[in-house]
Amino acid sequence: MFSARTCSSMRAMLGAAFLTLTLGLLERVVAFDMTRNDNVGRRRYWGQDSANSQQRLSYYCKDSTVDTFPLAFLYIFRGTGGEPVIDFANTCNQWDDSVYSGTALANCSFLAQDIKTCQAAGKIITLSLGGATGQVGFSSDSQAESFADQIWNLFLGGKSSIRPFGDAILDGIDLDIESGTAAHYAAFVSRIRSNAGLTGLTASTYAEARANATAHANSTSHHTTASKDKASKDKDSKPVVDVTSASKYYYITSAPQCPYPDAYIGGALNAAHFDAVYVQFYNNYCGLDQPSDYNFDTWDNWAKTVSPNKEVKVYIGAPGSADAAGEGYVGVSTLANYVSDAQENWSSFGGVMLWDADTAYTNGRFDKGIKTAMVTSGAKFAPKQAHRNETTHTTSKNEEDDSSEPVEKPRAKSRFFRL
Ligand SMILES: *[C@@H]1O[C@H](CO)[C@@H](O)[C@H](O)[C@H]1NC(C)=O
Ligand SMILES: *[C@@H]1O[C@H](CO)[C@@H](O)[C@H](O)[C@H]1NC(C)=O
Ligand SMILES: *[C@@H]1O[C@H](CO)[C@@H](O)[C@H](O)[C@H]1NC(C)=O
Ligand SMILES: *[C@@H]1O[C@H](CO)[C@@H](O)[C@H](O)[C@H]1NC(C)=O
Ligand SMILES: CC(=O)N[C@H]1CO[C@H](CO)[C@@H](O)[C@@H]1O
């Protein structure tokens, strides 16, 4: 079914865009601690079929190595009838699928089940806006805010008579802006987060507040003799941050080029809340093939001193195969050195992003190779982690797997190795 849906001209056009996989940190739901520097998860762009063998989304979600899938791309902001246009190459596009009347927006509600299957498996599914051929941009903050409302209603927690992915609710937005004008993206991001009830919240404060709310609800609803002591004690731990208007955490990420600051999204990165940046260390002078100009330190400094979200994570973006980028491809062992270096030196390091899923898969499972390497370097740095002051972890202790077992160590460990 999916392999028959091809459109080679579109694929050629968008294939030059970007699609990634990350060994990173964006873990779904509340078991999420952005304060750690040892999260190793993984993210992979899906949608662009760069090696002509893209499988349906749920196929990739069976693999435990992948944490996040940005669906790539929504590449026209204002198309026919004022609706945006999405194109996931062979799987969902305006030529092979039906479109909503008077628009060029494909109705790909058949993806709803795949998205929900992936989410149920703990994956984060976001929508990536832009790409190398994007027709994108805003002329004012108010236009950016209206567009944010539109995106919120079409794909996230809002409501609309047209929902391209049916009743599936995506987990956030990725901005891969490589064309148009740079202005007003901060207004877009802030509006998405305000619609989500997340203004002022980081992923870890959200998780903590959610855990507090759960604990509070439990302590006020259970009045057995056995739990009385606990209940009265918990009365004091009322939620401080109110998350009742936030049904879940929505992630905002971006994929800037490594030259700092990024020409298109740099302004927004300095002004709005982002959860992670997937820096493209390829096709640039500062790429992985140019060790003397490689500039992760600059991005680490941005994360710590400039980004409004001091918990923002920086990923090493790398090509998944020699064909996936014009320049910048390095083999697994070289990339593994970059990774262990980053784990050792930069607390903002979040993981590795590979462009793209399809090429990484067909390049001898490059993604698995990196996973293995990260487990190895993770083990090398594990003793350091054990020495970290436990007090830094207690604030983000997750009530959901709180129960009665002393889970601090096992959790830290399993998260560390969770690729
Ligand atoms: C979208 O497609 C689904 C599945 O084919 C169909 O049931 C639904 O009515 C369509 N929605 C609209 C608004 O056309
Ligand atoms: C709160 O109650 C729910 C449902 O009864 C339960 O699943 C959850 O584990 C409890 N959480 C805490 C922190 O006690
Ligand atoms: C969670 O509860 C603790 C104890 O009452 C409180 O100190 C903390 O600020 C709360 N955190 C959030 C994010 O609400
Ligand atoms: C660890 O926490 C204790 C208690 O809060 C504090 O006294 C100590 O300075 C901390 N150590 C480090 C290395 O941060
Ligand atoms: C790239 C980088 O800064 N690497 C350094 C990481 O930390 C180790 C230990 O201090 C240094 O030897 C590396 O040069």
Coordinates of C-alpha atoms and ligand atoms in Angstrom, one line a residue:
M1 CA 0.0 0.0 0.0
F2 CA 2.6 2.5 1.0
S3 CA 5.3 1.6 -1.5
A4 CA 2.8 2.1 -4.3
R5 CA 2.3 5.7 -3.2
T6 CA 5.2 7.2 -4.9
C7 CA 5.9 10.5 -6.5
S8 CA 9.4 10.6 -7.6
S9 CA 9.6 14.2 -8.6
M10 CA 8.5 15.3 -5.1
R11 CA 10.8 12.8 -3.5
A12 CA 13.7 14.1 -5.5
M13 CA 12.8 17.6 -4.5
L14 CA 12.3 17.0 -0.8
G15 CA 14.9 14.3 -0.6
A16 CA 17.5 17.0 -0.4
A17 CA 15.8 18.2 2.8
F18 CA 16.4 16.7 6.1
L19 CA 15.3 13.8 8.0
T20 CA 16.9 12.6 11.1
L21 CA 17.2 10.1 13.9
T22 CA 18.5 11.0 17.3
L23 CA 20.0 9.2 20.1
G24 CA 18.7 11.7 22.4
L25 CA 16.8 12.6 25.4
L26 CA 13.2 13.4 24.6
E27 CA 11.4 10.9 26.6
R28 CA 7.7 10.8 26.5
V29 CA 5.4 11.5 29.3
V30 CA 6.5 12.6 32.7
A31 CA 9.5 10.4 33.2
F32 CA 11.5 13.2 31.8
D33 CA 14.4 14.9 33.5
M34 CA 15.9 17.6 31.4
T35 CA 18.4 18.5 34.1
R36 CA 20.4 15.4 33.4
N37 CA 23.2 15.4 30.9
D38 CA 23.2 11.7 30.3
N39 CA 19.9 11.1 28.6
V40 CA 20.5 9.0 25.6
G41 CA 17.4 8.6 23.5
R42 CA 17.0 8.8 19.8
R43 CA 15.0 10.6 17.3
R44 CA 14.5 10.0 13.7
Y45 CA 12.8 12.1 11.1
W46 CA 10.3 10.1 9.1
G47 CA 8.6 11.1 6.0
Q48 CA 11.1 11.7 3.3
D49 CA 11.9 8.3 2.0
S50 CA 15.4 9.3 1.1
A51 CA 16.6 5.8 0.2
N52 CA 13.4 5.0 -1.6
S53 CA 12.4 2.3 0.9
Q54 CA 10.4 4.2 3.5
Q55 CA 8.1 1.9 5.5
R56 CA 5.0 2.8 7.2
L57 CA 5.6 4.8 10.4
S58 CA 4.6 2.0 12.8
Y59 CA 7.3 -0.2 11.3
Y60 CA 10.0 2.0 12.7
C61 CA 8.2 2.3 16.0
K62 CA 8.7 -1.4 16.6
D63 CA 12.3 -0.6 17.1
S64 CA 13.2 0.3 20.6
T65 CA 16.1 2.4 19.5
V66 CA 14.0 5.3 18.3
D67 CA 12.5 7.8 20.6
T68 CA 11.2 10.6 18.5
F69 CA 9.8 10.9 15.0
P70 CA 9.3 14.3 13.5
L71 CA 7.0 13.9 10.5
A72 CA 8.7 15.7 7.7
F73 CA 7.5 18.1 6.3
L74 CA 4.7 20.6 6.4
Y75 CA 6.4 22.6 3.8
I76 CA 3.9 25.3 2.7
F77 CA 2.4 27.5 5.4
R78 CA -0.3 29.2 3.4
G79 CA -1.5 27.1 0.5
T80 CA -4.7 26.9 -1.5
G81 CA -7.7 27.9 0.6
G82 CA -5.4 29.2 3.4
E83 CA -4.5 25.8 4.7
P84 CA -0.9 24.5 4.9
V85 CA 0.4 21.7 2.8
I86 CA 2.1 18.5 4.0
D87 CA 4.2 16.1 2.1
F88 CA 5.7 12.9 3.5
A89 CA 6.9 11.6 0.1
N90 CA 5.6 8.2 -0.7
T91 CA 3.2 8.0 2.3
C92 CA 1.1 11.1 2.5
N93 CA 0.9 13.9 0.0
Q94 CA -1.6 16.1 -1.9
W95 CA -1.3 14.1 -5.2
D96 CA -1.8 10.5 -4.0
D97 CA -4.2 11.2 -1.2
S98 CA -7.5 13.0 -1.1
V99 CA -7.3 16.6 -0.1
Y100 CA -9.8 18.6 2.0
S101 CA -12.2 20.5 -0.3
G102 CA -10.8 23.8 -1.6
T103 CA -7.3 23.1 -0.2
A104 CA -4.1 21.2 -1.0
L105 CA -4.0 19.7 2.5
A106 CA -4.0 16.0 2.3
N107 CA -6.4 14.0 4.4
C108 CA -4.0 11.3 5.8
S109 CA -6.3 10.1 8.6
F110 CA -5.0 6.6 7.8
L111 CA -1.9 7.6 9.7
A112 CA -3.8 8.1 12.9
Q113 CA -3.5 4.5 14.0
D114 CA 0.3 4.4 13.2
I115 CA 0.8 7.6 15.2
K116 CA -1.2 6.3 18.2
T117 CA 0.7 2.9 18.0
C118 CA 4.0 4.8 18.1
Q119 CA 2.9 7.0 21.0
A120 CA 1.7 3.9 22.9
A121 CA 5.1 2.5 22.4
G122 CA 6.5 5.6 24.1
K123 CA 7.6 7.5 21.0
I124 CA 7.2 11.2 20.6
I125 CA 5.7 12.1 17.2
T126 CA 6.1 15.7 16.1
L127 CA 5.5 17.6 12.9
S128 CA 8.4 19.2 11.2
L129 CA 7.8 22.5 9.5
G130 CA 9.9 23.8 6.7
G131 CA 12.6 21.7 5.0
A132 CA 14.9 22.7 2.2
T133 CA 12.1 23.5 -0.2
G134 CA 9.8 25.2 2.3
Q135 CA 7.5 28.0 1.3
V136 CA 7.4 29.4 4.8
G137 CA 7.6 32.6 6.8
F138 CA 5.6 35.3 8.5
S139 CA 5.1 39.0 7.9
S140 CA 4.0 39.9 11.4
D141 CA 3.7 38.5 14.9
S142 CA 0.0 38.4 14.6
Q143 CA 0.2 36.3 11.4
A144 CA 2.6 34.0 13.2
E145 CA 0.2 33.7 16.1
S146 CA -2.8 32.9 13.8
F147 CA -0.7 30.2 12.1
A148 CA 0.2 28.8 15.5
D149 CA -3.6 28.6 16.3
Q150 CA -4.2 26.9 13.0
I151 CA -1.4 24.3 13.6
W152 CA -2.7 23.8 17.1
N153 CA -6.2 23.1 15.8
L154 CA -5.1 20.9 12.9
F155 CA -2.5 18.7 14.5
L156 CA -2.1 19.3 18.3
G157 CA -4.5 19.8 21.1
G158 CA -7.0 22.0 19.4
K159 CA -10.2 21.2 17.4
S160 CA -10.9 21.5 13.8
S161 CA -13.4 20.1 11.3
I162 CA -10.3 19.0 9.3
R163 CA -7.7 16.9 11.1
P164 CA -5.2 15.5 8.6
F165 CA -4.2 12.7 11.1
G166 CA -7.7 12.0 12.3
D167 CA -8.0 11.8 16.0
A168 CA -4.3 11.4 16.6
I169 CA -2.8 14.3 18.6
L170 CA 0.9 15.0 17.8
D171 CA 3.4 15.7 20.6
G172 CA 4.9 18.9 19.3
I173 CA 6.5 20.9 16.6
D174 CA 9.9 20.9 15.0
L175 CA 11.1 24.0 13.1
D176 CA 13.5 23.2 10.2
I177 CA 13.4 26.6 8.6
E178 CA 15.8 26.9 5.7
S179 CA 14.1 29.6 3.6
G180 CA 11.8 32.5 3.7
T181 CA 12.3 35.2 6.3
A182 CA 13.6 34.8 9.8
A183 CA 11.2 37.0 11.7
H184 CA 8.3 36.2 14.0
Y185 CA 9.0 32.6 14.8
A186 CA 9.4 33.4 18.5
A187 CA 5.8 34.6 18.4
F188 CA 4.7 31.3 16.7
V189 CA 6.5 29.2 19.4
S190 CA 5.1 31.2 22.3
R191 CA 1.6 31.0 21.0
I192 CA 1.8 27.2 20.6
R193 CA 3.1 26.9 24.1
S194 CA 0.4 29.3 25.4
N195 CA -2.3 27.3 23.7
A196 CA -0.9 24.2 25.4
G197 CA -1.0 25.9 28.8
L198 CA 2.8 25.6 29.0
T199 CA 3.9 29.2 29.2
G200 CA 6.7 29.4 31.7
L201 CA 7.0 25.6 32.1
T202 CA 9.9 23.5 31.2
A203 CA 9.6 19.8 30.5
S204 CA 10.9 19.0 34.0
T205 CA 8.8 21.5 35.9
Y206 CA 5.8 20.2 34.0
A207 CA 6.6 16.6 35.0
E208 CA 7.1 17.7 38.5
A209 CA 3.9 19.6 38.7
R210 CA 2.0 16.8 37.1
A211 CA 3.5 14.4 39.7
N212 CA 2.6 16.7 42.5
A213 CA -1.0 17.0 41.2
T214 CA -1.3 13.2 41.0
A215 CA 0.1 12.7 44.5
H216 CA -2.2 15.4 45.8
A217 CA -5.2 14.0 44.2
N218 CA -4.4 10.6 45.6
S219 CA -3.7 11.9 49.1
T220 CA -7.0 13.7 49.2
S221 CA -9.1 10.9 47.9
H222 CA -7.7 8.1 50.0
H223 CA -8.7 8.2 53.6
T224 CA -8.1 4.7 54.9
T225 CA -6.5 4.4 58.3
A226 CA -3.4 3.0 56.8
S227 CA -2.8 6.0 54.6
K228 CA -3.9 8.6 57.1
D229 CA -0.4 9.6 58.1
K230 CA 0.7 9.9 54.5
A231 CA -2.4 11.7 53.6
S232 CA -2.0 14.4 56.2
K233 CA 1.6 14.7 55.4
D234 CA 0.8 15.1 51.7
K235 CA -1.6 17.9 52.4
D236 CA 1.3 20.2 52.5
S237 CA 2.6 19.1 49.1
K238 CA -0.1 20.8 47.1
P239 CA 0.8 21.4 43.5
V240 CA 2.7 24.7 43.4
V241 CA 2.6 25.0 39.6
D242 CA -0.9 24.6 38.2
V243 CA -1.0 22.2 35.2
T244 CA -4.7 21.7 35.0
S245 CA -4.9 23.5 31.7
A246 CA -2.0 21.5 30.2
S247 CA -3.2 18.1 29.1
K248 CA 0.2 17.0 28.2
Y249 CA 3.7 18.3 27.4
Y250 CA 4.2 19.5 23.8
Y251 CA 7.8 19.6 22.6
I252 CA 9.3 22.4 20.5
T253 CA 12.5 21.6 18.7
S254 CA 14.5 23.0 15.8
A255 CA 17.2 21.9 13.5
P256 CA 19.6 24.8 12.9
Q257 CA 22.7 24.7 10.8
C258 CA 25.9 24.6 12.8
P259 CA 27.2 28.1 11.8
Y260 CA 26.1 30.2 14.8
P261 CA 23.8 32.0 14.9
D262 CA 21.5 30.3 12.5
A263 CA 20.4 32.6 9.7
Y264 CA 16.7 31.6 9.8
I265 CA 15.9 30.4 13.3
G266 CA 18.7 32.0 15.3
G267 CA 16.5 34.9 16.5
A268 CA 13.7 32.7 17.7
L269 CA 16.2 30.4 19.4
N270 CA 17.3 33.3 21.5
A271 CA 13.8 34.6 22.3
A272 CA 11.5 31.6 22.7
H273 CA 11.4 28.3 24.6
F274 CA 12.9 25.3 22.7
D275 CA 13.3 21.9 24.3
A276 CA 16.0 20.7 22.0
V277 CA 18.0 21.8 19.0
Y278 CA 19.2 19.2 16.4
V279 CA 22.3 21.0 15.1
Q280 CA 23.1 20.1 11.5
F281 CA 26.9 19.4 11.7
Y282 CA 27.0 18.6 8.0
N283 CA 27.0 20.4 4.7
N284 CA 28.7 23.2 6.6
Y285 CA 32.3 24.4 7.3
C286 CA 31.7 23.5 11.0
G287 CA 30.7 19.9 10.2
L288 CA 31.9 16.7 11.6
D289 CA 34.4 16.3 8.8
Q290 CA 36.0 19.6 9.9
P291 CA 37.2 18.8 13.4
S292 CA 39.1 22.1 13.8
D293 CA 35.9 24.1 13.0
Y294 CA 33.4 21.9 14.7
N295 CA 31.7 24.2 17.2
F296 CA 29.6 22.2 19.7
D297 CA 31.1 24.4 22.4
T298 CA 29.5 27.4 20.8
W299 CA 26.1 25.7 21.0
D300 CA 26.7 24.5 24.5
N301 CA 27.5 28.1 25.5
W302 CA 24.3 29.3 23.7
A303 CA 22.3 26.7 25.7
K304 CA 23.7 27.8 29.0
T305 CA 23.9 31.5 28.6
V306 CA 21.6 32.7 25.8
S307 CA 18.6 30.3 25.4
P308 CA 15.6 31.3 27.5
N309 CA 15.2 27.6 28.4
K310 CA 18.4 26.7 30.3
E311 CA 17.4 23.1 30.1
V312 CA 17.5 23.0 26.3
K313 CA 19.4 20.1 24.9
V314 CA 21.8 20.2 22.0
Y315 CA 22.1 17.2 19.7
I316 CA 24.8 16.4 17.3
G317 CA 23.2 16.2 13.9
A318 CA 25.0 13.8 11.5
P319 CA 24.4 12.2 8.1
G320 CA 23.1 8.7 8.3
S321 CA 25.0 7.7 5.3
A322 CA 27.6 9.1 2.8
D323 CA 24.7 9.8 0.4
A324 CA 22.6 11.6 3.0
A325 CA 24.6 14.8 2.8
G326 CA 27.0 16.5 0.5
E327 CA 29.6 16.8 3.2
G328 CA 30.0 15.8 6.8
Y329 CA 29.5 12.1 6.8
V330 CA 31.7 10.3 9.3
G331 CA 31.7 6.6 10.2
V332 CA 30.3 5.2 13.4
S333 CA 33.6 5.1 15.3
T334 CA 34.4 8.8 14.5
L335 CA 30.9 9.8 15.4
A336 CA 31.2 7.8 18.6
N337 CA 34.2 9.8 19.6
Y338 CA 32.3 13.0 19.1
V339 CA 29.6 11.5 21.3
S340 CA 31.8 10.5 24.2
D341 CA 33.5 13.8 24.0
A342 CA 30.2 15.6 24.3
Q343 CA 29.0 13.3 27.1
E344 CA 32.2 14.2 29.0
N345 CA 32.4 17.9 28.3
W346 CA 29.0 19.5 27.7
S347 CA 26.1 19.2 30.0
S348 CA 23.8 20.5 27.3
F349 CA 24.5 17.4 25.2
G350 CA 21.3 15.6 24.5
G351 CA 22.1 13.0 21.9
V352 CA 22.6 12.4 18.2
M353 CA 20.4 13.2 15.4
L354 CA 20.8 11.3 12.1
W355 CA 19.6 12.6 8.8
D356 CA 17.8 10.5 7.8
A357 CA 15.9 7.4 9.0
D358 CA 15.7 5.7 5.7
T359 CA 19.4 6.2 4.8
A360 CA 20.5 5.3 8.3
Y361 CA 18.5 2.1 8.1
T362 CA 19.9 1.1 4.7
N363 CA 23.4 2.1 5.6
G364 CA 23.9 -1.1 7.6
R365 CA 21.7 0.2 10.4
F366 CA 24.0 3.1 11.2
D367 CA 21.6 4.0 13.9
K368 CA 22.2 0.7 15.7
G369 CA 25.9 1.1 15.4
I370 CA 25.7 4.5 17.1
K371 CA 23.4 3.0 19.7
T372 CA 26.0 0.4 20.6
A373 CA 28.7 3.0 20.7
M374 CA 26.7 5.3 23.0
V375 CA 26.0 2.4 25.4
T376 CA 29.7 1.8 25.6
S377 CA 30.6 5.4 26.2
G378 CA 27.7 5.7 28.5
A379 CA 29.1 2.9 30.6
K380 CA 32.4 4.7 30.6
F381 CA 30.8 7.7 32.2
A382 CA 28.4 5.8 34.4
P383 CA 30.6 5.9 37.5
K384 CA 30.7 9.7 37.2
Q385 CA 26.9 9.8 37.1
A386 CA 26.7 7.7 40.3
H387 CA 28.8 10.3 42.1
R388 CA 26.5 13.1 41.1
N389 CA 24.8 14.8 44.0
E390 CA 21.5 13.0 44.5
T391 CA 19.9 16.2 45.7
T392 CA 20.0 17.4 42.1
H393 CA 17.7 14.6 41.2
T394 CA 15.1 14.7 43.8
T395 CA 13.2 17.6 42.4
S396 CA 12.4 15.8 39.3
K397 CA 11.6 12.5 40.9
N398 CA 8.8 11.0 39.0
E399 CA 5.8 10.1 41.1
E400 CA 4.4 7.8 38.4
D401 CA 6.9 5.1 39.1
D402 CA 7.3 6.3 42.7
S403 CA 5.5 3.4 44.4
S404 CA 7.5 2.2 47.3
E405 CA 10.7 0.8 45.7
P406 CA 13.9 2.7 45.8
V407 CA 14.0 3.4 42.1
E408 CA 16.5 6.3 42.0
K409 CA 19.5 4.2 40.8
P410 CA 17.8 1.8 38.4
R411 CA 15.8 4.6 36.8
A412 CA 18.9 6.7 36.3
K413 CA 20.6 3.8 34.8
S414 CA 17.9 2.6 32.5
R415 CA 17.4 6.1 31.4
F416 CA 21.0 6.5 30.7
F417 CA 21.1 3.5 28.5
R418 CA 17.8 4.1 26.9
L419 CA 18.5 4.5 23.3
Ligands
LIG1 C1 -10.8 12.0 5.7 O1 -10.6 10.7 5.3 C2 -11.3 9.7 6.1 C3 -10.9 8.3 5.7 O2 -10.9 8.2 4.3 C4 -12.8 10.0 5.9 O3 -13.5 9.1 6.7 C5 -13.1 11.4 6.3 O4 -14.5 11.6 6.1 C6 -12.3 12.4 5.5 N1 -12.5 13.7 6.1 C7 -13.0 14.7 5.3 C8 -13.3 16.0 6.1 O5 -13.0 14.7 4.1
LIG2 C1 -2.5 7.7 42.2 O1 -3.6 6.9 42.0 C2 -3.6 6.3 40.7 C3 -5.0 5.6 40.4 O2 -5.5 5.2 41.6 C4 -2.5 5.3 40.6 O3 -2.4 4.7 39.4 C5 -1.2 6.1 40.9 O4 -0.1 5.2 40.9 C6 -1.2 6.8 42.2 N1 0.0 7.7 42.3 C7 0.6 7.9 43.4 C8 1.8 8.8 43.3 O5 0.2 7.4 44.5
LIG3 C1 5.9 20.0 43.9 O1 5.7 20.0 45.4 C2 6.8 20.4 46.2 C3 6.4 20.1 47.6 O2 5.2 20.7 48.0 C4 7.1 21.8 45.9 O3 8.2 22.3 46.7 C5 7.4 22.0 44.4 O4 7.6 23.4 44.2 C6 6.3 21.5 43.6 N1 6.7 21.6 42.2 C7 5.9 22.1 41.2 C8 6.5 22.2 39.9 O5 4.8 22.4 41.4
LIG4 C1 25.6 17.7 47.8 O1 24.5 18.0 48.6 C2 24.8 18.4 49.9 C3 23.5 18.5 50.7 O2 22.6 19.4 50.1 C4 25.7 19.6 49.9 O3 26.0 20.0 51.2 C5 26.9 19.3 49.1 O4 27.7 20.5 49.0 C6 26.6 18.8 47.7 N1 27.8 18.4 47.0 C7 28.0 18.7 45.8 C8 29.3 18.2 45.2 O5 27.3 19.5 45.1
LIG5 C1 36.2 18.7 22.6 C2 36.7 18.8 23.9 O1 36.7 19.8 24.5 N1 37.2 17.7 24.5 C3 37.7 17.6 25.8 C4 36.7 16.9 26.7 O2 37.3 16.8 28.0 C5 38.5 16.0 28.0 C6 38.9 15.8 29.5 O3 39.0 17.1 30.1 C7 39.6 16.7 27.2 O4 40.7 15.8 27.1 C8 39.0 16.9 25.8 O5 39.9 17.6 25.0

